[in-house]
Amino acid sequence: MRLLSDGARGWLLPGLAALLFPLVAANDYHLTVMATAFIFAIATLGLNLITGYAGQLNLAHASFMAIGAYTVGILSVDHGWWFWCALPVAGVTSAVLGWFVGLVSLRLQGHFFSIFTLCVGYIIFLVIEKWESLTHGTVGLMGIPAPESIGPIHFDGLAAQYYLTLAFLAAAIWAKRRIVNSLLGRAFIALRNSEELAEAIGIQRMRTKLLAFTLSVFYAGMAGGLYAGFARFISPDAASVNLTFDMMIYMIVGGIGTVAGPVLGAVGMSWLTQSLQFLQEYRFMVFGPILILLVLHVPQGLVGSLSVGRLRWQFRRGRSHAES
């Protein structure tokens, strides 16, 4: 009997590399880059759920991540809540607000849904920037406390926070695999492929899309809460649509509609961006063509292309065995 499925075994080597990374990291800056990439990988997993699996492009995703970050920031800085109490509230707050936004926006189709969510994201950005009595306005929230110790485990150090974000990423990947491999995940894919056909086989269109949207923004809210506890400072820029576009790039490069793609994209693109920092503002002249080439020649993303290549290899091997 196999203890792990083929998909789960594929995560063992990357997981082991992630566990050993702090031992080989040259400095704290590398740990910070990797931990930040893990947090954005969690948010991108959520974006991939609504976009890659359910076929709805949500351009307000970073704003829901900001809602989670501000929920943790406001509760811990202004009201003295513990981080561990504020963090689940961050995910629930984003999910509840996302449910109401999805209830209205998901009645629209295609580009109209994306434009609507773009407007919602900008409204959230303006609310965060202008509601100074609640969000501290353009000054932002400073001095957000680090997560409190759990027994003998302390989270004051950077290495401990790195492992904390890694643990949440592992939990997010596990939950995502459970969702997409369930009947619910099959319903998401059916809606992405053809909403009319999905309805014909008994899938309730609105309820299923609304569930996908709510789950996706819950991921964003949790990632935002983690980011607040890690960075200790947040500003209205956390709700910028540019961050949504960054997550879209992570998702497309890694492999849209896959579980591993957003993680690979977030980690790989974060390091690529950091490696080109020495070019300063000219780095985008290198970064842009690389991205265009990837999209043109690897349209299914790195993970998607590897999966297609493996299926083709298995098909050819099976056919050769049948002929011999």
PDB file of C-alpha atoms in Angstrom:
ATOM      1  CA  MET A   1       0.000   0.000   0.000  1.00  0.00           C
ATOM      2  CA  ARG A   2       1.323   3.428  -0.879  1.00  0.00           C
ATOM      3  CA  LEU A   3       1.569   5.851   2.012  1.00  0.00           C
ATOM      4  CA  LEU A   4       1.611   8.866  -0.311  1.00  0.00           C
ATOM      5  CA  SER A   5       0.024   9.509  -3.685  1.00  0.00           C
ATOM      6  CA  ASP A   6       2.163  10.418  -6.709  1.00  0.00           C
ATOM      7  CA  GLY A   7       1.144  14.069  -6.329  1.00  0.00           C
ATOM      8  CA  ALA A   8       2.038  14.166  -2.641  1.00  0.00           C
ATOM      9  CA  ARG A   9       5.423  12.510  -3.264  1.00  0.00           C
ATOM     10  CA  GLY A  10       6.199  15.254  -5.765  1.00  0.00           C
ATOM     11  CA  TRP A  11       6.151  17.769  -2.899  1.00  0.00           C
ATOM     12  CA  LEU A  12       8.713  15.891  -0.752  1.00  0.00           C
ATOM     13  CA  LEU A  13      11.860  17.227  -2.438  1.00  0.00           C
ATOM     14  CA  PRO A  14      10.712  20.888  -2.632  1.00  0.00           C
ATOM     15  CA  GLY A  15       9.494  20.609   0.969  1.00  0.00           C
ATOM     16  CA  LEU A  16      12.849  19.247   2.134  1.00  0.00           C
ATOM     17  CA  ALA A  17      14.677  22.019   0.244  1.00  0.00           C
ATOM     18  CA  ALA A  18      12.454  24.628   1.890  1.00  0.00           C
ATOM     19  CA  LEU A  19      13.130  23.164   5.353  1.00  0.00           C
ATOM     20  CA  LEU A  20      16.901  23.253   4.790  1.00  0.00           C
ATOM     21  CA  PHE A  21      16.986  26.686   3.143  1.00  0.00           C
ATOM     22  CA  PRO A  22      17.690  28.683   6.376  1.00  0.00           C
ATOM     23  CA  LEU A  23      20.808  26.528   6.899  1.00  0.00           C
ATOM     24  CA  VAL A  24      22.286  27.541   3.530  1.00  0.00           C
ATOM     25  CA  ALA A  25      20.880  31.084   3.211  1.00  0.00           C
ATOM     26  CA  ALA A  26      23.713  33.591   2.965  1.00  0.00           C
ATOM     27  CA  ASN A  27      22.006  36.293   5.035  1.00  0.00           C
ATOM     28  CA  ASP A  28      18.718  37.468   6.558  1.00  0.00           C
ATOM     29  CA  TYR A  29      17.776  39.252   3.360  1.00  0.00           C
ATOM     30  CA  HIS A  30      17.485  35.933   1.526  1.00  0.00           C
ATOM     31  CA  LEU A  31      15.257  34.587   4.292  1.00  0.00           C
ATOM     32  CA  THR A  32      13.070  37.702   4.034  1.00  0.00           C
ATOM     33  CA  VAL A  33      12.716  37.302   0.262  1.00  0.00           C
ATOM     34  CA  MET A  34      11.778  33.645   0.577  1.00  0.00           C
ATOM     35  CA  ALA A  35       9.305  34.167   3.451  1.00  0.00           C
ATOM     36  CA  THR A  36       7.629  37.015   1.548  1.00  0.00           C
ATOM     37  CA  ALA A  37       7.425  34.778  -1.545  1.00  0.00           C
ATOM     38  CA  PHE A  38       5.718  32.097   0.581  1.00  0.00           C
ATOM     39  CA  ILE A  39       3.100  34.604   1.785  1.00  0.00           C
ATOM     40  CA  PHE A  40       2.345  35.741  -1.753  1.00  0.00           C
ATOM     41  CA  ALA A  41       2.256  32.100  -2.858  1.00  0.00           C
ATOM     42  CA  ILE A  42      -0.607  31.547  -0.373  1.00  0.00           C
ATOM     43  CA  ALA A  43      -2.513  34.521  -1.812  1.00  0.00           C
ATOM     44  CA  THR A  44      -1.805  33.344  -5.384  1.00  0.00           C
ATOM     45  CA  LEU A  45      -3.154  29.884  -4.539  1.00  0.00           C
ATOM     46  CA  GLY A  46      -6.427  31.644  -3.730  1.00  0.00           C
ATOM     47  CA  LEU A  47      -6.373  33.689  -6.941  1.00  0.00           C
ATOM     48  CA  ASN A  48      -5.715  30.506  -8.898  1.00  0.00           C
ATOM     49  CA  LEU A  49      -8.764  28.877  -7.303  1.00  0.00           C
ATOM     50  CA  ILE A  50     -11.211  31.454  -8.671  1.00  0.00           C
ATOM     51  CA  THR A  51      -9.313  32.165 -11.913  1.00  0.00           C
ATOM     52  CA  GLY A  52      -7.534  28.946 -12.866  1.00  0.00           C
ATOM     53  CA  TYR A  53     -10.197  26.501 -11.686  1.00  0.00           C
ATOM     54  CA  ALA A  54     -13.492  28.452 -11.756  1.00  0.00           C
ATOM     55  CA  GLY A  55     -12.592  30.669 -14.736  1.00  0.00           C
ATOM     56  CA  GLN A  56     -13.341  34.073 -13.138  1.00  0.00           C
ATOM     57  CA  LEU A  57     -10.578  36.719 -13.195  1.00  0.00           C
ATOM     58  CA  ASN A  58     -10.768  38.678  -9.928  1.00  0.00           C
ATOM     59  CA  LEU A  59      -8.773  41.932 -10.164  1.00  0.00           C
ATOM     60  CA  ALA A  60      -9.533  42.908  -6.545  1.00  0.00           C
ATOM     61  CA  HIS A  61      -7.579  40.034  -5.017  1.00  0.00           C
ATOM     62  CA  ALA A  62      -4.812  42.212  -3.542  1.00  0.00           C
ATOM     63  CA  SER A  63      -7.462  44.415  -1.911  1.00  0.00           C
ATOM     64  CA  PHE A  64      -8.858  41.424  -0.022  1.00  0.00           C
ATOM     65  CA  MET A  65      -5.312  40.584   1.031  1.00  0.00           C
ATOM     66  CA  ALA A  66      -5.031  44.169   2.321  1.00  0.00           C
ATOM     67  CA  ILE A  67      -8.298  43.739   4.251  1.00  0.00           C
ATOM     68  CA  GLY A  68      -6.757  40.752   6.020  1.00  0.00           C
ATOM     69  CA  ALA A  69      -3.559  42.677   6.733  1.00  0.00           C
ATOM     70  CA  TYR A  70      -5.433  45.692   8.107  1.00  0.00           C
ATOM     71  CA  THR A  71      -7.707  43.471  10.206  1.00  0.00           C
ATOM     72  CA  VAL A  72      -4.682  42.018  11.991  1.00  0.00           C
ATOM     73  CA  GLY A  73      -3.003  45.439  12.192  1.00  0.00           C
ATOM     74  CA  ILE A  74      -6.003  47.285  13.620  1.00  0.00           C
ATOM     75  CA  LEU A  75      -6.960  44.555  16.086  1.00  0.00           C
ATOM     76  CA  SER A  76      -3.404  44.078  17.395  1.00  0.00           C
ATOM     77  CA  VAL A  77      -2.143  47.688  17.391  1.00  0.00           C
ATOM     78  CA  ASP A  78      -5.298  49.620  18.324  1.00  0.00           C
ATOM     79  CA  HIS A  79      -7.166  47.027  20.381  1.00  0.00           C
ATOM     80  CA  GLY A  80      -4.396  44.862  21.839  1.00  0.00           C
ATOM     81  CA  TRP A  81      -5.550  41.553  20.348  1.00  0.00           C
ATOM     82  CA  TRP A  82      -3.174  38.634  20.167  1.00  0.00           C
ATOM     83  CA  PHE A  83      -1.950  37.829  16.672  1.00  0.00           C
ATOM     84  CA  TRP A  84      -3.286  34.283  16.888  1.00  0.00           C
ATOM     85  CA  CYS A  85      -6.787  35.601  17.655  1.00  0.00           C
ATOM     86  CA  ALA A  86      -6.648  38.316  14.988  1.00  0.00           C
ATOM     87  CA  LEU A  87      -5.358  36.059  12.194  1.00  0.00           C
ATOM     88  CA  PRO A  88      -8.490  33.868  11.776  1.00  0.00           C
ATOM     89  CA  VAL A  89     -10.640  37.006  12.041  1.00  0.00           C
ATOM     90  CA  ALA A  90      -8.634  38.392   9.091  1.00  0.00           C
ATOM     91  CA  GLY A  91      -9.501  35.405   6.931  1.00  0.00           C
ATOM     92  CA  VAL A  92     -13.166  35.435   7.976  1.00  0.00           C
ATOM     93  CA  THR A  93     -13.493  39.209   7.433  1.00  0.00           C
ATOM     94  CA  SER A  94     -12.123  38.930   3.894  1.00  0.00           C
ATOM     95  CA  ALA A  95     -14.372  35.944   3.207  1.00  0.00           C
ATOM     96  CA  VAL A  96     -17.530  37.678   4.486  1.00  0.00           C
ATOM     97  CA  LEU A  97     -16.853  40.862   2.510  1.00  0.00           C
ATOM     98  CA  GLY A  98     -15.906  38.714  -0.488  1.00  0.00           C
ATOM     99  CA  TRP A  99     -19.217  36.864  -0.224  1.00  0.00           C
ATOM    100  CA  PHE A 100     -21.164  40.132  -0.539  1.00  0.00           C
ATOM    101  CA  VAL A 101     -18.941  41.367  -3.403  1.00  0.00           C
ATOM    102  CA  GLY A 102     -19.242  38.014  -5.172  1.00  0.00           C
ATOM    103  CA  LEU A 103     -23.026  37.985  -4.702  1.00  0.00           C
ATOM    104  CA  VAL A 104     -23.223  41.095  -6.910  1.00  0.00           C
ATOM    105  CA  SER A 105     -20.206  40.759  -9.209  1.00  0.00           C
ATOM    106  CA  LEU A 106     -20.633  37.101 -10.174  1.00  0.00           C
ATOM    107  CA  ARG A 107     -23.909  37.933 -11.914  1.00  0.00           C
ATOM    108  CA  LEU A 108     -21.680  39.473 -14.583  1.00  0.00           C
ATOM    109  CA  GLN A 109     -19.779  37.471 -17.167  1.00  0.00           C
ATOM    110  CA  GLY A 110     -16.224  37.521 -18.530  1.00  0.00           C
ATOM    111  CA  HIS A 111     -14.620  40.945 -18.934  1.00  0.00           C
ATOM    112  CA  PHE A 112     -17.524  42.698 -17.191  1.00  0.00           C
ATOM    113  CA  PHE A 113     -16.836  40.693 -14.015  1.00  0.00           C
ATOM    114  CA  SER A 114     -13.130  41.598 -14.164  1.00  0.00           C
ATOM    115  CA  ILE A 115     -13.881  45.308 -14.701  1.00  0.00           C
ATOM    116  CA  PHE A 116     -16.348  45.258 -11.806  1.00  0.00           C
ATOM    117  CA  THR A 117     -13.786  43.705  -9.460  1.00  0.00           C
ATOM    118  CA  LEU A 118     -11.163  46.211 -10.641  1.00  0.00           C
ATOM    119  CA  CYS A 119     -13.507  48.990  -9.518  1.00  0.00           C
ATOM    120  CA  VAL A 120     -14.183  47.219  -6.212  1.00  0.00           C
ATOM    121  CA  GLY A 121     -10.445  46.948  -5.607  1.00  0.00           C
ATOM    122  CA  TYR A 122      -9.955  50.663  -6.206  1.00  0.00           C
ATOM    123  CA  ILE A 123     -12.850  51.503  -3.878  1.00  0.00           C
ATOM    124  CA  ILE A 124     -11.265  49.370  -1.141  1.00  0.00           C
ATOM    125  CA  PHE A 125      -7.949  51.154  -1.748  1.00  0.00           C
ATOM    126  CA  LEU A 126      -9.643  54.566  -1.374  1.00  0.00           C
ATOM    127  CA  VAL A 127     -11.479  53.492   1.798  1.00  0.00           C
ATOM    128  CA  ILE A 128      -8.198  52.339   3.358  1.00  0.00           C
ATOM    129  CA  GLU A 129      -6.427  55.543   2.327  1.00  0.00           C
ATOM    130  CA  LYS A 130      -9.138  58.015   3.362  1.00  0.00           C
ATOM    131  CA  TRP A 131     -10.650  56.423   6.519  1.00  0.00           C
ATOM    132  CA  GLU A 132      -7.899  57.753   8.782  1.00  0.00           C
ATOM    133  CA  SER A 133      -9.744  57.159  12.077  1.00  0.00           C
ATOM    134  CA  LEU A 134      -9.776  53.421  11.369  1.00  0.00           C
ATOM    135  CA  THR A 135      -6.817  52.683   9.080  1.00  0.00           C
ATOM    136  CA  HIS A 136      -4.453  55.582   9.972  1.00  0.00           C
ATOM    137  CA  GLY A 137      -4.700  56.765   6.351  1.00  0.00           C
ATOM    138  CA  THR A 138      -1.571  57.311   4.283  1.00  0.00           C
ATOM    139  CA  VAL A 139       0.641  57.007   7.389  1.00  0.00           C
ATOM    140  CA  GLY A 140      -0.218  53.326   7.603  1.00  0.00           C
ATOM    141  CA  LEU A 141      -0.058  51.044  10.603  1.00  0.00           C
ATOM    142  CA  MET A 142       3.326  50.744  12.303  1.00  0.00           C
ATOM    143  CA  GLY A 143       4.521  48.602  15.178  1.00  0.00           C
ATOM    144  CA  ILE A 144       2.389  45.557  14.440  1.00  0.00           C
ATOM    145  CA  PRO A 145       3.538  42.950  16.988  1.00  0.00           C
ATOM    146  CA  ALA A 146       5.103  39.668  15.930  1.00  0.00           C
ATOM    147  CA  PRO A 147       3.133  36.464  16.537  1.00  0.00           C
ATOM    148  CA  GLU A 148       3.153  35.458  20.194  1.00  0.00           C
ATOM    149  CA  SER A 149       5.116  32.447  21.356  1.00  0.00           C
ATOM    150  CA  ILE A 150       3.475  29.027  21.348  1.00  0.00           C
ATOM    151  CA  GLY A 151       4.950  27.151  24.308  1.00  0.00           C
ATOM    152  CA  PRO A 152       8.718  26.915  23.764  1.00  0.00           C
ATOM    153  CA  ILE A 153       8.428  28.159  20.158  1.00  0.00           C
ATOM    154  CA  HIS A 154       9.201  31.869  19.798  1.00  0.00           C
ATOM    155  CA  PHE A 155       8.601  33.901  16.652  1.00  0.00           C
ATOM    156  CA  ASP A 156      10.806  36.908  17.372  1.00  0.00           C
ATOM    157  CA  GLY A 157      13.606  35.711  15.061  1.00  0.00           C
ATOM    158  CA  LEU A 158      13.545  35.760  11.275  1.00  0.00           C
ATOM    159  CA  ALA A 159      14.214  32.028  10.944  1.00  0.00           C
ATOM    160  CA  ALA A 160      11.234  31.209  13.173  1.00  0.00           C
ATOM    161  CA  GLN A 161       8.977  33.471  11.109  1.00  0.00           C
ATOM    162  CA  TYR A 162      10.304  31.838   7.943  1.00  0.00           C
ATOM    163  CA  TYR A 163       9.249  28.418   9.231  1.00  0.00           C
ATOM    164  CA  LEU A 164       5.899  29.887  10.330  1.00  0.00           C
ATOM    165  CA  THR A 165       5.123  31.120   6.806  1.00  0.00           C
ATOM    166  CA  LEU A 166       6.339  27.793   5.404  1.00  0.00           C
ATOM    167  CA  ALA A 167       3.957  25.921   7.718  1.00  0.00           C
ATOM    168  CA  PHE A 168       1.008  28.054   6.597  1.00  0.00           C
ATOM    169  CA  LEU A 169       2.007  27.543   2.956  1.00  0.00           C
ATOM    170  CA  ALA A 170       2.093  23.761   3.479  1.00  0.00           C
ATOM    171  CA  ALA A 171      -1.380  23.907   5.075  1.00  0.00           C
ATOM    172  CA  ALA A 172      -2.663  26.066   2.193  1.00  0.00           C
ATOM    173  CA  ILE A 173      -1.298  23.610  -0.388  1.00  0.00           C
ATOM    174  CA  TRP A 174      -2.837  20.651   1.468  1.00  0.00           C
ATOM    175  CA  ALA A 175      -6.240  22.385   1.645  1.00  0.00           C
ATOM    176  CA  LYS A 176      -6.031  23.421  -2.011  1.00  0.00           C
ATOM    177  CA  ARG A 177      -5.278  19.839  -3.105  1.00  0.00           C
ATOM    178  CA  ARG A 178      -8.232  18.569  -1.048  1.00  0.00           C
ATOM    179  CA  ILE A 179     -10.537  21.143  -2.659  1.00  0.00           C
ATOM    180  CA  VAL A 180      -9.521  20.681  -6.301  1.00  0.00           C
ATOM    181  CA  ASN A 181      -9.506  16.873  -6.055  1.00  0.00           C
ATOM    182  CA  SER A 182     -13.013  16.803  -4.539  1.00  0.00           C
ATOM    183  CA  LEU A 183     -16.390  16.941  -6.286  1.00  0.00           C
ATOM    184  CA  LEU A 184     -16.417  20.660  -5.525  1.00  0.00           C
ATOM    185  CA  GLY A 185     -13.170  21.116  -7.444  1.00  0.00           C
ATOM    186  CA  ARG A 186     -14.617  19.156 -10.369  1.00  0.00           C
ATOM    187  CA  ALA A 187     -17.614  21.510 -10.278  1.00  0.00           C
ATOM    188  CA  PHE A 188     -15.275  24.527 -10.456  1.00  0.00           C
ATOM    189  CA  ILE A 189     -13.534  23.045 -13.519  1.00  0.00           C
ATOM    190  CA  ALA A 190     -16.878  22.220 -15.150  1.00  0.00           C
ATOM    191  CA  LEU A 191     -17.983  25.837 -14.749  1.00  0.00           C
ATOM    192  CA  ARG A 192     -14.688  27.061 -16.196  1.00  0.00           C
ATOM    193  CA  ASN A 193     -15.069  24.868 -19.266  1.00  0.00           C
ATOM    194  CA  SER A 194     -18.748  25.600 -19.943  1.00  0.00           C
ATOM    195  CA  GLU A 195     -21.231  27.158 -17.535  1.00  0.00           C
ATOM    196  CA  GLU A 196     -24.220  26.043 -19.634  1.00  0.00           C
ATOM    197  CA  LEU A 197     -23.011  22.440 -19.773  1.00  0.00           C
ATOM    198  CA  ALA A 198     -22.257  22.480 -16.042  1.00  0.00           C
ATOM    199  CA  GLU A 199     -25.799  23.645 -15.318  1.00  0.00           C
ATOM    200  CA  ALA A 200     -27.160  20.931 -17.589  1.00  0.00           C
ATOM    201  CA  ILE A 201     -25.564  18.234 -15.393  1.00  0.00           C
ATOM    202  CA  GLY A 202     -26.971  19.740 -12.203  1.00  0.00           C
ATOM    203  CA  ILE A 203     -24.275  22.131 -10.982  1.00  0.00           C
ATOM    204  CA  GLN A 204     -25.767  25.303  -9.507  1.00  0.00           C
ATOM    205  CA  ARG A 205     -23.866  28.048 -11.307  1.00  0.00           C
ATOM    206  CA  MET A 206     -24.208  30.987  -8.923  1.00  0.00           C
ATOM    207  CA  ARG A 207     -23.776  29.051  -5.679  1.00  0.00           C
ATOM    208  CA  THR A 208     -20.665  27.232  -6.932  1.00  0.00           C
ATOM    209  CA  LYS A 209     -18.996  30.374  -8.290  1.00  0.00           C
ATOM    210  CA  LEU A 210     -19.817  32.243  -5.082  1.00  0.00           C
ATOM    211  CA  LEU A 211     -18.222  29.470  -3.031  1.00  0.00           C
ATOM    212  CA  ALA A 212     -15.088  29.574  -5.209  1.00  0.00           C
ATOM    213  CA  PHE A 213     -14.874  33.361  -4.827  1.00  0.00           C
ATOM    214  CA  THR A 214     -15.330  33.221  -1.045  1.00  0.00           C
ATOM    215  CA  LEU A 215     -12.684  30.508  -0.631  1.00  0.00           C
ATOM    216  CA  SER A 216     -10.244  32.434  -2.811  1.00  0.00           C
ATOM    217  CA  VAL A 217     -10.521  35.663  -0.822  1.00  0.00           C
ATOM    218  CA  PHE A 218     -10.235  33.680   2.433  1.00  0.00           C
ATOM    219  CA  TYR A 219      -6.801  32.612   1.196  1.00  0.00           C
ATOM    220  CA  ALA A 220      -6.038  36.278   0.437  1.00  0.00           C
ATOM    221  CA  GLY A 221      -7.175  37.403   3.901  1.00  0.00           C
ATOM    222  CA  MET A 222      -5.040  34.818   5.678  1.00  0.00           C
ATOM    223  CA  ALA A 223      -2.021  35.746   3.543  1.00  0.00           C
ATOM    224  CA  GLY A 224      -2.595  39.417   4.365  1.00  0.00           C
ATOM    225  CA  GLY A 225      -2.771  38.675   8.083  1.00  0.00           C
ATOM    226  CA  LEU A 226       0.487  36.734   7.895  1.00  0.00           C
ATOM    227  CA  TYR A 227       2.108  39.581   5.961  1.00  0.00           C
ATOM    228  CA  ALA A 228       1.088  42.097   8.660  1.00  0.00           C
ATOM    229  CA  GLY A 229       2.691  39.973  11.386  1.00  0.00           C
ATOM    230  CA  PHE A 230       5.814  39.448   9.294  1.00  0.00           C
ATOM    231  CA  ALA A 231       6.420  42.956   7.891  1.00  0.00           C
ATOM    232  CA  ARG A 232       5.174  44.763  11.077  1.00  0.00           C
ATOM    233  CA  PHE A 233       4.025  47.664   8.866  1.00  0.00           C
ATOM    234  CA  ILE A 234       1.290  48.076   6.276  1.00  0.00           C
ATOM    235  CA  SER A 235       0.149  51.013   4.156  1.00  0.00           C
ATOM    236  CA  PRO A 236      -2.639  51.606   1.594  1.00  0.00           C
ATOM    237  CA  ASP A 237      -0.222  50.382  -1.115  1.00  0.00           C
ATOM    238  CA  ALA A 238      -1.037  46.870   0.146  1.00  0.00           C
ATOM    239  CA  ALA A 239      -4.355  47.225  -1.743  1.00  0.00           C
ATOM    240  CA  SER A 240      -2.717  48.323  -4.999  1.00  0.00           C
ATOM    241  CA  VAL A 241      -3.899  46.598  -8.166  1.00  0.00           C
ATOM    242  CA  ASN A 242      -0.215  46.220  -9.082  1.00  0.00           C
ATOM    243  CA  LEU A 243       0.025  43.449  -6.483  1.00  0.00           C
ATOM    244  CA  THR A 244      -2.892  41.665  -8.150  1.00  0.00           C
ATOM    245  CA  PHE A 245      -1.032  41.849 -11.459  1.00  0.00           C
ATOM    246  CA  ASP A 246       2.100  40.480  -9.752  1.00  0.00           C
ATOM    247  CA  MET A 247       0.085  37.503  -8.506  1.00  0.00           C
ATOM    248  CA  MET A 248      -1.374  37.004 -11.990  1.00  0.00           C
ATOM    249  CA  ILE A 249       2.194  36.800 -13.335  1.00  0.00           C
ATOM    250  CA  TYR A 250       3.135  34.251 -10.651  1.00  0.00           C
ATOM    251  CA  MET A 251       0.087  32.195 -11.600  1.00  0.00           C
ATOM    252  CA  ILE A 252       0.620  32.377 -15.381  1.00  0.00           C
ATOM    253  CA  VAL A 253       4.360  31.671 -15.291  1.00  0.00           C
ATOM    254  CA  GLY A 254       4.026  28.820 -12.792  1.00  0.00           C
ATOM    255  CA  GLY A 255       0.983  27.236 -14.385  1.00  0.00           C
ATOM    256  CA  ILE A 256      -2.620  28.416 -14.226  1.00  0.00           C
ATOM    257  CA  GLY A 257      -5.065  25.760 -13.088  1.00  0.00           C
ATOM    258  CA  THR A 258      -2.416  23.775 -11.204  1.00  0.00           C
ATOM    259  CA  VAL A 259      -1.649  23.538  -7.478  1.00  0.00           C
ATOM    260  CA  ALA A 260       2.135  23.752  -7.758  1.00  0.00           C
ATOM    261  CA  GLY A 261       2.171  26.496 -10.395  1.00  0.00           C
ATOM    262  CA  PRO A 262       1.371  29.490  -8.120  1.00  0.00           C
ATOM    263  CA  VAL A 263       3.986  28.341  -5.590  1.00  0.00           C
ATOM    264  CA  LEU A 264       6.692  27.873  -8.219  1.00  0.00           C
ATOM    265  CA  GLY A 265       5.743  31.152  -9.894  1.00  0.00           C
ATOM    266  CA  ALA A 266       5.760  33.173  -6.659  1.00  0.00           C
ATOM    267  CA  VAL A 267       9.128  31.815  -5.522  1.00  0.00           C
ATOM    268  CA  GLY A 268      10.797  31.865  -8.958  1.00  0.00           C
ATOM    269  CA  MET A 269       9.612  35.314 -10.015  1.00  0.00           C
ATOM    270  CA  SER A 270      10.455  36.819  -6.613  1.00  0.00           C
ATOM    271  CA  TRP A 271      14.059  35.620  -6.940  1.00  0.00           C
ATOM    272  CA  LEU A 272      14.260  36.679 -10.582  1.00  0.00           C
ATOM    273  CA  THR A 273      13.090  40.166  -9.636  1.00  0.00           C
ATOM    274  CA  GLN A 274      15.598  40.354  -6.788  1.00  0.00           C
ATOM    275  CA  SER A 275      18.457  39.106  -8.996  1.00  0.00           C
ATOM    276  CA  LEU A 276      17.836  41.982 -11.420  1.00  0.00           C
ATOM    277  CA  GLN A 277      17.818  44.683  -8.734  1.00  0.00           C
ATOM    278  CA  PHE A 278      21.375  45.747  -9.694  1.00  0.00           C
ATOM    279  CA  LEU A 279      19.950  47.031 -12.989  1.00  0.00           C
ATOM    280  CA  GLN A 280      17.717  49.397 -10.985  1.00  0.00           C
ATOM    281  CA  GLU A 281      14.965  50.888 -13.191  1.00  0.00           C
ATOM    282  CA  TYR A 282      16.384  49.179 -16.294  1.00  0.00           C
ATOM    283  CA  ARG A 283      15.641  45.727 -14.901  1.00  0.00           C
ATOM    284  CA  PHE A 284      12.181  45.776 -16.455  1.00  0.00           C
ATOM    285  CA  MET A 285      13.833  45.973 -19.914  1.00  0.00           C
ATOM    286  CA  VAL A 286      15.188  42.489 -19.172  1.00  0.00           C
ATOM    287  CA  PHE A 287      12.302  41.256 -17.046  1.00  0.00           C
ATOM    288  CA  GLY A 288       9.626  42.183 -19.628  1.00  0.00           C
ATOM    289  CA  PRO A 289      11.038  40.233 -22.619  1.00  0.00           C
ATOM    290  CA  ILE A 290      11.700  37.203 -20.400  1.00  0.00           C
ATOM    291  CA  LEU A 291       8.079  37.258 -19.299  1.00  0.00           C
ATOM    292  CA  ILE A 292       6.814  37.687 -22.887  1.00  0.00           C
ATOM    293  CA  LEU A 293       8.932  34.749 -24.087  1.00  0.00           C
ATOM    294  CA  LEU A 294       7.630  32.559 -21.284  1.00  0.00           C
ATOM    295  CA  VAL A 295       4.003  33.421 -22.055  1.00  0.00           C
ATOM    296  CA  LEU A 296       4.475  32.919 -25.816  1.00  0.00           C
ATOM    297  CA  HIS A 297       6.437  29.671 -25.729  1.00  0.00           C
ATOM    298  CA  VAL A 298       5.198  28.142 -22.458  1.00  0.00           C
ATOM    299  CA  PRO A 299       1.527  29.226 -22.433  1.00  0.00           C
ATOM    300  CA  GLN A 300       0.512  26.524 -19.964  1.00  0.00           C
ATOM    301  CA  GLY A 301       3.134  27.668 -17.478  1.00  0.00           C
ATOM    302  CA  LEU A 302       6.112  25.721 -16.235  1.00  0.00           C
ATOM    303  CA  VAL A 303       4.138  23.169 -14.216  1.00  0.00           C
ATOM    304  CA  GLY A 304       1.412  22.838 -16.864  1.00  0.00           C
ATOM    305  CA  SER A 305       3.990  22.180 -19.605  1.00  0.00           C
ATOM    306  CA  LEU A 306       5.759  19.576 -17.473  1.00  0.00           C
ATOM    307  CA  SER A 307       2.427  17.828 -16.843  1.00  0.00           C
ATOM    308  CA  VAL A 308       1.576  17.793 -20.555  1.00  0.00           C
ATOM    309  CA  GLY A 309       5.061  16.475 -21.400  1.00  0.00           C
ATOM    310  CA  ARG A 310       4.731  13.687 -18.843  1.00  0.00           C
ATOM    311  CA  LEU A 311       1.306  12.665 -20.173  1.00  0.00           C
ATOM    312  CA  ARG A 312       2.664  12.554 -23.730  1.00  0.00           C
ATOM    313  CA  TRP A 313       5.612  10.439 -22.606  1.00  0.00           C
ATOM    314  CA  GLN A 314       3.288   8.026 -20.763  1.00  0.00           C
ATOM    315  CA  PHE A 315       1.042   7.790 -23.844  1.00  0.00           C
ATOM    316  CA  ARG A 316       3.978   7.035 -26.167  1.00  0.00           C
ATOM    317  CA  ARG A 317       5.391   4.462 -23.762  1.00  0.00           C
ATOM    318  CA  GLY A 318       1.995   2.770 -23.437  1.00  0.00           C
ATOM    319  CA  ARG A 319       1.532   2.686 -27.207  1.00  0.00           C
ATOM    320  CA  SER A 320       5.006   1.226 -27.771  1.00  0.00           C
ATOM    321  CA  HIS A 321       4.303  -1.496 -25.203  1.00  0.00           C
ATOM    322  CA  ALA A 322       1.013  -2.306 -26.910  1.00  0.00           C
ATOM    323  CA  GLU A 323       2.704  -2.589 -30.317  1.00  0.00           C
ATOM    324  CA  SER A 324       5.573  -4.779 -29.054  1.00  0.00           C
TER     325      SER A 324
END
